Structure formats: C-alpha cells, structure tokens
Amino acid sequence: MLNTIPIPAGRVSVPRSSLPGCRHARWVARPTVAAVPRLRMSVRAVLDDWRVTPDRGELLLLAASELVTNAVRHAGAVTGRLDATLALGGGWLRFEVADGDPALPDFCRGADVEAEGGRGLVIVGLLAVEAGGGLVAFPDGAGKVVGIRVPAV
C-alpha cells in the first residue's frame, strides 16, 4: 500500500515499489529551514496512519528532524531540493534524505566539546543501533543519501 501526505511548499510523489505490502511516502522540498517542521509533521501523520509503535515513531521523528536539518544546513547552498522517503516493509522502517551535495557525513568524527552542534547524527546512529538497526550514507548520482533503518517492531 502506498501512502503520501503533502507538505506545503513542496511537491509530493510516490515511488514505485515492487514489494507487495510495502508502504512508501515521499516528499520533495526546497532545502530551507521552514521545510524541517513541515516535513516532521508530515512524517508524524504517516507514522500515525501506519500505526507505527510510539517508540519507533519517536525515533523516526528524531531521525527525520536531524537528517532534514543536516541536509538544509550542509547541502542547502549547493542543491535546490531534497528528497525524503519513509518506507515500511519486510519488517523494517526506513527514513532517507537525498540531496545534491556529494560530501558524505563523517559518522566517526566527534563533535568539538565546545561546539553547540555536531552530535545529532551520532545520537541518531546510537539510538538506531540500540533499536537493532543502523545509520547509512552513500553516494547517489551527483549527491548523497543519508538514512536510518530500524526493525518495525
């Protein structure tokens, strides 16, 4: 079953899925600060509609906020759009953000102790591993995809 929830100021489309019973929601938005809360609200609506358990839902919302914020902050200047995809299928929940910046995040680099930021991906990655999943980043065309995958239950 495919499901989409539009976010204002963004285009919504549905990717094709060859897996029966897989659910997908996809959002395309300009990489602006305003896209972060709109996308988070849209992800929450889809997770509620899919009846995702509260613990997994909160983890995916945290990941959505962090991954979209990072795409806006680090890739916004070099890309005109970001693609966010939420999927449920095969016992897994997945949230991914694609942007047009080829620079991959460094999951191993620790944040400067004096820095106000730089810990979000580390926290999301640790929570994903604790839930039995993980964080991933890989090149995609001229850009990259950064995502989280966790067991659905």
Short mmCIF file of N, CA and C in Angstrom, two decimals:
data_model
loop_
_atom_site.label_atom_id
_atom_site.label_comp_id
_atom_site.label_asym_id
_atom_site.label_seq_id
_atom_site.Cartn_x
_atom_site.Cartn_y
_atom_site.Cartn_z
N MET A 1 0.85 -1.17 0.00
CA MET A 1 0.00 0.00 0.00
C MET A 1 0.89 1.23 0.00
N LEU A 2 0.61 2.18 -0.88
CA LEU A 2 1.39 3.41 -0.96
C LEU A 2 0.62 4.52 -0.28
N ASN A 3 1.32 5.41 0.38
CA ASN A 3 0.69 6.47 1.13
C ASN A 3 1.53 7.73 1.00
N THR A 4 0.90 8.86 0.77
CA THR A 4 1.62 10.12 0.76
C THR A 4 0.83 11.17 1.51
N ILE A 5 1.52 12.04 2.16
CA ILE A 5 0.94 13.19 2.82
C ILE A 5 1.72 14.40 2.32
N PRO A 6 1.05 15.37 1.69
CA PRO A 6 1.79 16.51 1.16
C PRO A 6 2.26 17.45 2.26
N ILE A 7 3.36 18.13 1.99
CA ILE A 7 3.79 19.21 2.87
C ILE A 7 3.69 20.48 2.06
N PRO A 8 3.27 21.58 2.67
CA PRO A 8 3.18 22.84 1.93
C PRO A 8 4.53 23.22 1.35
N ALA A 9 4.49 23.91 0.23
CA ALA A 9 5.68 24.42 -0.44
C ALA A 9 6.61 23.30 -0.90
N GLY A 10 6.07 22.13 -1.12
CA GLY A 10 6.86 21.02 -1.62
C GLY A 10 6.02 20.16 -2.55
N ARG A 11 6.65 19.40 -3.39
CA ARG A 11 5.94 18.51 -4.29
C ARG A 11 6.00 17.12 -3.71
N VAL A 12 4.91 16.41 -3.81
CA VAL A 12 4.85 15.06 -3.28
C VAL A 12 4.67 14.09 -4.44
N SER A 13 5.42 13.02 -4.41
CA SER A 13 5.22 11.97 -5.40
C SER A 13 5.40 10.63 -4.72
N VAL A 14 4.98 9.60 -5.39
CA VAL A 14 5.03 8.26 -4.81
C VAL A 14 5.97 7.39 -5.62
N PRO A 15 7.03 6.85 -5.00
CA PRO A 15 7.91 5.95 -5.74
C PRO A 15 7.23 4.62 -5.99
N ARG A 16 7.63 3.96 -7.03
CA ARG A 16 7.10 2.63 -7.31
C ARG A 16 7.74 1.61 -6.41
N SER A 17 6.98 0.62 -6.03
CA SER A 17 7.53 -0.43 -5.18
C SER A 17 7.21 -1.77 -5.81
N SER A 18 8.21 -2.62 -5.88
CA SER A 18 7.98 -3.95 -6.43
C SER A 18 7.66 -4.96 -5.32
N LEU A 19 7.73 -4.53 -4.07
CA LEU A 19 7.45 -5.43 -2.96
C LEU A 19 6.00 -5.30 -2.53
N PRO A 20 5.22 -6.38 -2.62
CA PRO A 20 3.85 -6.30 -2.16
C PRO A 20 3.80 -6.02 -0.67
N GLY A 21 2.85 -5.18 -0.26
CA GLY A 21 2.70 -4.87 1.15
C GLY A 21 3.63 -3.77 1.64
N CYS A 22 4.53 -3.28 0.79
CA CYS A 22 5.42 -2.19 1.17
C CYS A 22 4.65 -0.88 1.11
N ARG A 23 4.93 -0.01 2.07
CA ARG A 23 4.32 1.31 2.08
C ARG A 23 5.43 2.34 1.93
N HIS A 24 5.16 3.37 1.16
CA HIS A 24 6.14 4.43 0.94
C HIS A 24 5.44 5.79 1.01
N ALA A 25 6.13 6.76 1.51
CA ALA A 25 5.73 8.16 1.42
C ALA A 25 6.97 8.93 1.02
N ARG A 26 6.81 9.88 0.11
CA ARG A 26 7.97 10.62 -0.37
C ARG A 26 7.62 12.10 -0.46
N TRP A 27 8.56 12.92 -0.04
CA TRP A 27 8.38 14.36 -0.10
C TRP A 27 9.57 14.97 -0.83
N VAL A 28 9.30 15.98 -1.62
CA VAL A 28 10.35 16.75 -2.28
C VAL A 28 10.14 18.19 -1.86
N ALA A 29 11.18 18.81 -1.33
CA ALA A 29 11.06 20.17 -0.84
C ALA A 29 12.33 20.95 -1.12
N ARG A 30 12.19 22.27 -1.08
CA ARG A 30 13.37 23.12 -1.14
C ARG A 30 14.10 23.00 0.19
N PRO A 31 15.43 23.01 0.18
CA PRO A 31 16.19 22.86 1.43
C PRO A 31 16.23 24.16 2.24
N THR A 32 15.11 24.47 2.88
CA THR A 32 15.01 25.66 3.72
C THR A 32 14.71 25.24 5.15
N VAL A 33 14.99 26.12 6.08
CA VAL A 33 14.72 25.84 7.49
C VAL A 33 13.24 25.54 7.70
N ALA A 34 12.36 26.21 6.97
CA ALA A 34 10.92 26.00 7.11
C ALA A 34 10.49 24.59 6.71
N ALA A 35 11.29 23.92 5.90
CA ALA A 35 10.93 22.55 5.47
C ALA A 35 11.03 21.55 6.62
N VAL A 36 11.87 21.83 7.62
CA VAL A 36 12.10 20.86 8.70
C VAL A 36 10.84 20.59 9.50
N PRO A 37 10.17 21.59 10.09
CA PRO A 37 8.96 21.27 10.86
C PRO A 37 7.81 20.75 9.99
N ARG A 38 7.71 21.26 8.75
CA ARG A 38 6.64 20.76 7.87
C ARG A 38 6.84 19.30 7.56
N LEU A 39 8.08 18.92 7.27
CA LEU A 39 8.35 17.52 6.96
C LEU A 39 8.14 16.64 8.19
N ARG A 40 8.59 17.11 9.36
CA ARG A 40 8.41 16.35 10.59
C ARG A 40 6.92 16.10 10.86
N MET A 41 6.09 17.13 10.67
CA MET A 41 4.64 16.96 10.87
C MET A 41 4.06 15.96 9.88
N SER A 42 4.54 15.99 8.66
CA SER A 42 4.05 15.06 7.65
C SER A 42 4.48 13.63 7.95
N VAL A 43 5.72 13.46 8.41
CA VAL A 43 6.21 12.13 8.79
C VAL A 43 5.38 11.60 9.96
N ARG A 44 5.10 12.46 10.94
CA ARG A 44 4.28 12.04 12.07
C ARG A 44 2.90 11.56 11.61
N ALA A 45 2.28 12.29 10.69
CA ALA A 45 0.96 11.90 10.20
C ALA A 45 1.00 10.53 9.53
N VAL A 46 2.04 10.28 8.74
CA VAL A 46 2.16 8.98 8.07
C VAL A 46 2.42 7.87 9.10
N LEU A 47 3.31 8.10 10.04
CA LEU A 47 3.60 7.09 11.07
C LEU A 47 2.34 6.77 11.87
N ASP A 48 1.55 7.79 12.21
CA ASP A 48 0.29 7.56 12.91
C ASP A 48 -0.67 6.74 12.04
N ASP A 49 -0.75 7.09 10.76
CA ASP A 49 -1.64 6.38 9.84
C ASP A 49 -1.22 4.91 9.70
N TRP A 50 0.08 4.66 9.71
CA TRP A 50 0.59 3.29 9.59
C TRP A 50 0.59 2.56 10.93
N ARG A 51 0.17 3.24 11.98
CA ARG A 51 0.11 2.67 13.34
C ARG A 51 1.47 2.13 13.81
N VAL A 52 2.50 2.91 13.54
CA VAL A 52 3.85 2.56 13.99
C VAL A 52 3.89 2.76 15.51
N THR A 53 4.55 1.84 16.21
CA THR A 53 4.61 1.91 17.68
C THR A 53 5.25 3.23 18.11
N PRO A 54 4.83 3.77 19.27
CA PRO A 54 5.36 5.06 19.72
C PRO A 54 6.88 5.11 19.82
N ASP A 55 7.53 4.05 20.31
CA ASP A 55 8.99 4.10 20.44
C ASP A 55 9.66 4.21 19.07
N ARG A 56 9.19 3.45 18.09
CA ARG A 56 9.77 3.53 16.74
C ARG A 56 9.40 4.86 16.09
N GLY A 57 8.17 5.30 16.33
CA GLY A 57 7.73 6.57 15.76
C GLY A 57 8.58 7.74 16.24
N GLU A 58 8.85 7.79 17.54
CA GLU A 58 9.66 8.88 18.08
C GLU A 58 11.09 8.83 17.54
N LEU A 59 11.64 7.64 17.39
CA LEU A 59 12.98 7.50 16.82
C LEU A 59 12.99 8.01 15.37
N LEU A 60 11.98 7.63 14.59
CA LEU A 60 11.92 8.08 13.20
C LEU A 60 11.71 9.59 13.11
N LEU A 61 10.94 10.17 14.02
CA LEU A 61 10.75 11.62 14.02
C LEU A 61 12.04 12.36 14.37
N LEU A 62 12.77 11.84 15.34
CA LEU A 62 14.06 12.42 15.68
C LEU A 62 15.01 12.33 14.49
N ALA A 63 15.03 11.18 13.85
CA ALA A 63 15.89 10.99 12.67
C ALA A 63 15.47 11.94 11.55
N ALA A 64 14.17 12.06 11.32
CA ALA A 64 13.68 12.96 10.26
C ALA A 64 14.14 14.38 10.54
N SER A 65 13.96 14.84 11.77
CA SER A 65 14.39 16.20 12.11
C SER A 65 15.88 16.38 11.88
N GLU A 66 16.67 15.44 12.36
CA GLU A 66 18.12 15.56 12.26
C GLU A 66 18.60 15.47 10.80
N LEU A 67 18.11 14.49 10.07
CA LEU A 67 18.58 14.29 8.70
C LEU A 67 18.17 15.44 7.78
N VAL A 68 16.95 15.93 7.94
CA VAL A 68 16.50 17.05 7.10
C VAL A 68 17.25 18.32 7.50
N THR A 69 17.42 18.55 8.80
CA THR A 69 18.18 19.73 9.25
C THR A 69 19.59 19.70 8.69
N ASN A 70 20.23 18.54 8.73
CA ASN A 70 21.60 18.42 8.19
C ASN A 70 21.62 18.69 6.69
N ALA A 71 20.64 18.17 5.97
CA ALA A 71 20.59 18.42 4.52
C ALA A 71 20.42 19.91 4.23
N VAL A 72 19.56 20.57 5.01
CA VAL A 72 19.37 22.01 4.83
C VAL A 72 20.66 22.76 5.16
N ARG A 73 21.24 22.44 6.30
CA ARG A 73 22.43 23.16 6.78
C ARG A 73 23.66 22.93 5.90
N HIS A 74 23.90 21.67 5.52
CA HIS A 74 25.15 21.35 4.83
C HIS A 74 25.02 21.28 3.31
N ALA A 75 23.83 21.03 2.79
CA ALA A 75 23.68 20.90 1.34
C ALA A 75 22.81 21.98 0.72
N GLY A 76 22.14 22.75 1.56
CA GLY A 76 21.21 23.76 1.05
C GLY A 76 21.82 24.73 0.06
N ALA A 77 23.08 25.08 0.26
CA ALA A 77 23.73 26.04 -0.62
C ALA A 77 24.10 25.46 -1.99
N VAL A 78 24.19 24.13 -2.07
CA VAL A 78 24.62 23.52 -3.33
C VAL A 78 23.53 22.71 -4.03
N THR A 79 22.35 22.66 -3.44
CA THR A 79 21.28 21.89 -4.07
C THR A 79 19.97 22.66 -3.98
N GLY A 80 19.12 22.47 -4.94
CA GLY A 80 17.85 23.17 -4.96
C GLY A 80 16.70 22.38 -4.36
N ARG A 81 16.98 21.14 -3.99
CA ARG A 81 15.90 20.33 -3.43
C ARG A 81 16.46 19.20 -2.58
N LEU A 82 15.58 18.68 -1.76
CA LEU A 82 15.90 17.47 -1.02
C LEU A 82 14.73 16.53 -1.17
N ASP A 83 15.05 15.25 -1.19
CA ASP A 83 14.06 14.17 -1.30
C ASP A 83 14.06 13.41 0.00
N ALA A 84 12.91 13.26 0.62
CA ALA A 84 12.80 12.47 1.84
C ALA A 84 11.84 11.32 1.57
N THR A 85 12.22 10.13 2.00
CA THR A 85 11.41 8.94 1.79
C THR A 85 11.25 8.18 3.10
N LEU A 86 10.02 7.80 3.39
CA LEU A 86 9.70 6.97 4.53
C LEU A 86 9.12 5.68 3.98
N ALA A 87 9.62 4.55 4.45
CA ALA A 87 9.15 3.25 3.93
C ALA A 87 8.95 2.28 5.08
N LEU A 88 7.97 1.41 4.90
CA LEU A 88 7.68 0.34 5.84
C LEU A 88 7.47 -0.91 5.01
N GLY A 89 8.27 -1.94 5.28
CA GLY A 89 8.12 -3.18 4.55
C GLY A 89 9.17 -4.18 4.94
N GLY A 90 8.83 -5.44 4.83
CA GLY A 90 9.77 -6.50 5.15
C GLY A 90 10.22 -6.50 6.61
N GLY A 91 9.39 -5.93 7.49
CA GLY A 91 9.74 -5.88 8.90
C GLY A 91 10.63 -4.71 9.28
N TRP A 92 10.86 -3.79 8.35
CA TRP A 92 11.76 -2.65 8.59
C TRP A 92 11.06 -1.33 8.34
N LEU A 93 11.46 -0.31 9.10
CA LEU A 93 11.11 1.08 8.85
C LEU A 93 12.37 1.76 8.36
N ARG A 94 12.22 2.61 7.34
CA ARG A 94 13.39 3.29 6.77
C ARG A 94 13.02 4.75 6.50
N PHE A 95 13.92 5.65 6.86
CA PHE A 95 13.76 7.06 6.51
C PHE A 95 15.07 7.53 5.89
N GLU A 96 14.97 8.12 4.70
CA GLU A 96 16.17 8.56 3.98
C GLU A 96 15.97 9.96 3.44
N VAL A 97 17.06 10.71 3.40
CA VAL A 97 17.06 12.03 2.81
C VAL A 97 18.16 12.07 1.75
N ALA A 98 17.78 12.44 0.55
CA ALA A 98 18.73 12.59 -0.56
C ALA A 98 18.88 14.08 -0.87
N ASP A 99 20.11 14.50 -1.15
CA ASP A 99 20.34 15.88 -1.54
C ASP A 99 21.41 15.90 -2.62
N GLY A 100 21.68 17.08 -3.15
CA GLY A 100 22.61 17.21 -4.26
C GLY A 100 24.05 17.47 -3.89
N ASP A 101 24.39 17.33 -2.62
CA ASP A 101 25.77 17.56 -2.18
C ASP A 101 26.48 16.20 -2.06
N PRO A 102 27.59 16.00 -2.76
CA PRO A 102 28.26 14.70 -2.71
C PRO A 102 29.04 14.43 -1.42
N ALA A 103 29.23 15.45 -0.56
CA ALA A 103 30.03 15.26 0.66
C ALA A 103 29.28 14.37 1.64
N LEU A 104 29.90 13.22 1.96
CA LEU A 104 29.28 12.28 2.90
C LEU A 104 29.58 12.72 4.34
N PRO A 105 28.62 12.50 5.25
CA PRO A 105 28.88 12.82 6.66
C PRO A 105 29.92 11.87 7.24
N ASP A 106 30.63 12.34 8.23
CA ASP A 106 31.62 11.51 8.92
C ASP A 106 31.00 11.08 10.25
N PHE A 107 30.49 9.85 10.30
CA PHE A 107 29.82 9.35 11.50
C PHE A 107 30.79 9.15 12.66
N CYS A 108 32.05 9.00 12.37
CA CYS A 108 33.03 8.69 13.42
C CYS A 108 33.61 9.93 14.07
N ARG A 109 33.54 11.05 13.40
CA ARG A 109 34.14 12.26 13.94
C ARG A 109 33.32 12.77 15.12
N GLY A 110 33.93 12.97 16.23
CA GLY A 110 33.24 13.50 17.40
C GLY A 110 33.12 15.00 17.29
N ALA A 111 32.11 15.55 17.93
CA ALA A 111 31.93 16.99 17.94
C ALA A 111 32.92 17.63 18.90
N ASP A 112 33.31 18.83 18.57
CA ASP A 112 34.16 19.61 19.46
C ASP A 112 33.38 19.82 20.76
N VAL A 113 34.03 19.62 21.89
CA VAL A 113 33.34 19.74 23.18
C VAL A 113 32.72 21.12 23.39
N GLU A 114 33.30 22.12 22.78
CA GLU A 114 32.80 23.49 22.91
C GLU A 114 31.73 23.81 21.87
N ALA A 115 31.57 22.96 20.86
CA ALA A 115 30.62 23.24 19.77
C ALA A 115 29.18 23.11 20.26
N GLU A 116 28.31 23.94 19.68
CA GLU A 116 26.90 23.89 20.03
C GLU A 116 26.17 22.79 19.27
N GLY A 117 26.74 22.30 18.21
CA GLY A 117 26.10 21.28 17.39
C GLY A 117 27.08 20.19 17.03
N GLY A 118 26.67 19.32 16.11
CA GLY A 118 27.56 18.29 15.63
C GLY A 118 27.40 16.93 16.28
N ARG A 119 26.36 16.77 17.09
CA ARG A 119 26.17 15.49 17.79
C ARG A 119 24.94 14.73 17.31
N GLY A 120 24.12 15.38 16.53
CA GLY A 120 22.84 14.80 16.14
C GLY A 120 22.93 13.46 15.45
N LEU A 121 23.77 13.34 14.43
CA LEU A 121 23.89 12.07 13.72
C LEU A 121 24.46 10.98 14.61
N VAL A 122 25.36 11.34 15.50
CA VAL A 122 25.91 10.35 16.42
C VAL A 122 24.80 9.81 17.32
N ILE A 123 23.98 10.71 17.85
CA ILE A 123 22.88 10.31 18.73
C ILE A 123 21.89 9.44 17.97
N VAL A 124 21.48 9.88 16.78
CA VAL A 124 20.53 9.10 15.96
C VAL A 124 21.12 7.73 15.64
N GLY A 125 22.39 7.69 15.29
CA GLY A 125 23.04 6.41 14.97
C GLY A 125 23.06 5.47 16.16
N LEU A 126 23.39 6.00 17.35
CA LEU A 126 23.41 5.16 18.55
C LEU A 126 22.01 4.63 18.88
N LEU A 127 21.00 5.48 18.75
CA LEU A 127 19.63 5.04 19.01
C LEU A 127 19.18 3.99 18.00
N ALA A 128 19.59 4.17 16.75
CA ALA A 128 19.24 3.18 15.71
C ALA A 128 19.88 1.83 16.01
N VAL A 129 21.15 1.83 16.38
CA VAL A 129 21.84 0.58 16.71
C VAL A 129 21.19 -0.07 17.93
N GLU A 130 20.86 0.73 18.94
CA GLU A 130 20.19 0.20 20.13
C GLU A 130 18.85 -0.45 19.77
N ALA A 131 18.18 0.07 18.75
CA ALA A 131 16.89 -0.48 18.31
C ALA A 131 17.07 -1.68 17.37
N GLY A 132 18.31 -2.03 17.03
CA GLY A 132 18.55 -3.16 16.15
C GLY A 132 18.74 -2.79 14.69
N GLY A 133 18.97 -1.51 14.42
CA GLY A 133 19.14 -1.05 13.05
C GLY A 133 20.45 -0.33 12.87
N GLY A 134 20.43 0.71 12.05
CA GLY A 134 21.66 1.45 11.81
C GLY A 134 21.43 2.69 10.98
N LEU A 135 22.49 3.44 10.83
CA LEU A 135 22.53 4.66 10.05
C LEU A 135 23.40 4.40 8.84
N VAL A 136 23.05 4.99 7.71
CA VAL A 136 23.79 4.74 6.48
C VAL A 136 23.93 6.03 5.68
N ALA A 137 25.02 6.14 4.93
CA ALA A 137 25.22 7.24 3.99
C ALA A 137 25.92 6.67 2.77
N PHE A 138 25.46 7.06 1.58
CA PHE A 138 26.09 6.56 0.37
C PHE A 138 25.90 7.56 -0.76
N PRO A 139 26.85 7.57 -1.73
CA PRO A 139 26.73 8.44 -2.89
C PRO A 139 25.51 8.05 -3.72
N ASP A 140 24.89 9.05 -4.32
CA ASP A 140 23.73 8.81 -5.18
C ASP A 140 23.75 9.84 -6.30
N GLY A 141 24.16 9.42 -7.49
CA GLY A 141 24.30 10.35 -8.59
C GLY A 141 25.31 11.43 -8.24
N ALA A 142 24.89 12.70 -8.38
CA ALA A 142 25.78 13.81 -8.06
C ALA A 142 25.70 14.18 -6.58
N GLY A 143 24.85 13.50 -5.82
CA GLY A 143 24.66 13.83 -4.41
C GLY A 143 24.87 12.64 -3.50
N LYS A 144 24.05 12.58 -2.45
CA LYS A 144 24.17 11.50 -1.47
C LYS A 144 22.81 11.21 -0.86
N VAL A 145 22.74 10.08 -0.17
CA VAL A 145 21.57 9.70 0.62
C VAL A 145 22.08 9.39 2.02
N VAL A 146 21.39 9.92 3.03
CA VAL A 146 21.68 9.59 4.42
C VAL A 146 20.38 9.07 5.01
N GLY A 147 20.45 7.92 5.68
CA GLY A 147 19.21 7.33 6.17
C GLY A 147 19.39 6.49 7.42
N ILE A 148 18.23 6.11 7.95
CA ILE A 148 18.16 5.25 9.13
C ILE A 148 17.25 4.07 8.78
N ARG A 149 17.59 2.92 9.35
CA ARG A 149 16.78 1.72 9.16
C ARG A 149 16.68 1.03 10.53
N VAL A 150 15.44 0.75 10.94
CA VAL A 150 15.21 0.07 12.22
C VAL A 150 14.12 -0.98 12.04
N PRO A 151 14.15 -2.03 12.85
CA PRO A 151 13.05 -3.01 12.81
C PRO A 151 11.73 -2.31 13.09
N ALA A 152 10.68 -2.74 12.42
CA ALA A 152 9.37 -2.10 12.56
C ALA A 152 8.75 -2.35 13.93
N VAL A 153 9.12 -3.44 14.58
CA VAL A 153 8.57 -3.73 15.92
C VAL A 153 9.68 -4.08 16.89
#
